[in-house]
């Protein structure tokens, strides 16, 4: 399996981390994994919520002191 | 054939109801939300330390979850600058270019539906609800200038307006649309109850910093002192943070009010000159302007020291850093509150 695509969304406020993830994942084939690092606590809610709407899977959330790292896998239905 | 509509979702109640009404008629609805940089989405809470753990949500995403629709998020920060800087229809009470903004967003939505083969656009506008963008006279302006024309449907007040193409073609039933008008919120609240919507964000104008007087004063000051109407995303984010004090045309101080803001401003130290108290606990201050001469530096330090725990001390020591991170120590007597004229305080 390929390494995940890395996205840096630190110091961006929501919804920009979600927009970064959306714009990246739209260009990728199903099954692609993306690891995104954010610092806005709002991303803890917004990224999983957005993934759910489009059928993407949140494989892991690593909640650190000031950073949140999400590993997301692109689902099949993202029209 | 299932028709497809794109609903502009602000996160407030009206756009939620408009989308729900169309969804209820069997139309496939997607949402779209625009990030302009001025959106009020808990940014100050995300910065301030005491608020960081407070439960927050992006209201547009939350609405999409409630309705079970896909939400497309568009970063329009750069394109939106022209709307803010050169609004054809002017500003509202503050620097809010509401009519131009709506034209811009509907135009973007039109481009989106053409690209994605959708049939029409839905907004939560209500005739007579807002003094600038939602008057009977401006509704056709938005439809015409955006290019959407009769593909723009306002379900909450459609019965007060000429039938649009989705109504004429029978894609949706006009009889099931509404005839709301005016500023009363009661019809919306009643419809929310009817649709089983119990939780929604407080609506009406609260989603954009440009409608905020204090924010608009800071933006106007930024333009006046740069001698041109222009901004970058960092500029408009920084206007949401700290105390803004301008002692002269030469410089402005952005002084953190608490630890979270200190941490946020730290991220800008390479773009600005900065001052941090060292002998006492106190704020980080960014200095926006040209390199300071010694007199202005002393004044900037004395102001910053005023907001430190050494405000009553005979001397406070501060570290000044230039943009290249070269530092020097400066010792000053903090200004008294009365020595900071009111007209220096922008916000």
Coordinates of N, CA and C in Angstrom, one line a residue, chain A residues 5-9 12 15-29 32-34 36 47 50-51 54 56 72 74 78, chain B residues 32-35 71-79 108 112 115-116:
Chain A
X5 N -1.0 10.5 1.3 CA -0.7 11.8 0.9 C -0.7 12.7 2.2
X6 N 0.3 13.5 2.3 CA 0.4 14.4 3.5 C -0.2 15.8 3.2
X7 N -1.1 16.2 4.1 CA -1.6 17.6 4.0 C -1.3 18.4 5.3
X8 N -0.8 19.6 5.1 CA -0.6 20.4 6.3 C -1.6 21.5 6.4
X9 N -2.5 21.4 7.4 CA -3.6 22.4 7.5 C -3.4 23.1 8.9
X12 N -4.6 26.9 10.0 CA -5.8 27.2 9.2 C -7.0 27.0 10.0
X15 N -13.5 26.6 7.8 CA -13.5 25.3 7.1 C -12.3 25.0 6.2
X16 N -11.2 25.9 6.3 CA -10.1 25.7 5.4 C -9.5 24.3 5.5
X17 N -9.3 23.7 6.7 CA -8.7 22.3 6.6 C -9.6 21.3 5.9
X18 N -11.0 21.5 6.0 CA -11.9 20.6 5.3 C -11.8 20.9 3.8
X19 N -11.6 22.2 3.4 CA -11.5 22.5 2.0 C -10.2 21.9 1.4
X20 N -9.1 22.0 2.2 CA -7.8 21.4 1.7 C -8.0 19.9 1.5
X21 N -8.7 19.2 2.4 CA -8.9 17.8 2.3 C -9.8 17.5 1.1
X22 N -10.9 18.2 1.0 CA -11.8 18.1 -0.1 C -11.1 18.2 -1.5
X23 N -10.4 19.3 -1.6 CA -9.7 19.6 -2.9 C -8.7 18.5 -3.3
X24 N -8.0 18.0 -2.3 CA -7.0 16.9 -2.5 C -7.7 15.6 -2.9
X25 N -8.7 15.2 -2.1 CA -9.3 13.9 -2.2 C -10.1 13.8 -3.5
X26 N -10.7 14.9 -4.0 CA -11.4 14.9 -5.2 C -10.6 14.5 -6.4
X27 N -9.3 14.7 -6.3 CA -8.4 14.4 -7.5 C -7.9 13.0 -7.4
X28 N -8.2 12.3 -6.4 CA -7.5 11.0 -6.2 C -8.5 9.8 -6.4
X29 N -8.0 8.6 -6.8 CA -8.8 7.5 -7.0 C -9.3 6.9 -5.6
X32 N -7.5 5.9 -2.0 CA -6.4 6.7 -1.6 C -6.5 7.1 -0.2
X33 N -5.3 7.1 0.5 CA -5.3 7.6 1.9 C -4.7 9.0 2.0
X34 N -5.2 9.8 2.8 CA -4.7 11.2 3.0 C -4.5 11.4 4.5
X36 N -4.0 14.3 7.2 CA -4.1 15.8 7.3 C -3.8 16.2 8.8
X47 N -14.0 17.6 10.1 CA -13.5 16.7 9.2 C -14.2 15.3 9.2
X50 N -17.7 16.0 7.4 CA -17.6 16.1 6.0 C -17.3 14.7 5.3
X51 N -16.4 14.0 5.9 CA -16.1 12.6 5.4 C -17.4 11.8 5.3
X54 N -19.7 12.3 2.4 CA -19.2 11.9 1.1 C -18.8 10.4 1.1
X56 N -16.4 9.0 2.8 CA -15.0 8.7 3.0 C -14.8 8.1 4.5
X72 N -7.4 9.6 6.5 CA -8.7 9.5 5.8 C -8.5 8.6 4.6
X74 N -10.3 7.6 0.9 CA -11.4 8.0 0.0 C -12.4 6.9 -0.3
X78 N -18.2 10.0 -4.3 CA -17.9 11.4 -3.9 C -18.3 12.4 -5.0
Chain B
X32 N -24.0 24.1 -1.2 CA -22.7 24.7 -1.5 C -22.5 25.9 -0.5
X33 N -21.3 26.0 0.0 CA -21.0 27.0 0.9 C -19.6 27.7 0.6
X34 N -19.6 29.0 0.7 CA -18.4 29.8 0.2 C -17.6 30.3 1.4
X35 N -16.3 30.1 1.3 CA -15.4 30.6 2.4 C -14.8 31.9 1.8
X71 N -22.3 18.6 0.9 CA -22.0 20.0 1.0 C -20.6 20.2 0.3
X72 N -20.7 21.1 -0.7 CA -19.4 21.4 -1.4 C -18.9 22.8 -0.9
X73 N -17.7 22.8 -0.5 CA -17.1 24.0 0.1 C -16.1 24.6 -0.9
X74 N -16.4 25.9 -1.1 CA -15.5 26.6 -2.1 C -14.7 27.7 -1.4
X75 N -13.4 27.7 -1.6 CA -12.6 28.8 -1.1 C -12.6 29.9 -2.2
X76 N -13.2 31.0 -1.9 CA -13.3 32.1 -2.8 C -12.6 33.3 -2.3
X77 N -11.7 33.2 -1.4 CA -11.0 34.3 -0.8 C -10.5 35.3 -1.8
X78 N -9.7 34.8 -2.8 CA -9.1 35.7 -3.8 C -10.2 36.4 -4.7
X79 N -11.1 35.6 -5.2 CA -12.1 36.2 -6.1 C -13.0 37.2 -5.4
X108 N -21.4 32.1 -8.9 CA -20.6 30.9 -8.7 C -21.4 29.7 -8.7
X112 N -21.2 26.3 -11.1 CA -21.1 25.0 -10.5 C -22.2 24.1 -11.1
X115 N -21.3 23.0 -14.6 CA -20.2 22.1 -14.7 C -20.6 20.7 -14.2
X116 N -21.6 20.6 -13.3 CA -22.0 19.3 -12.7 C -23.3 18.8 -13.2

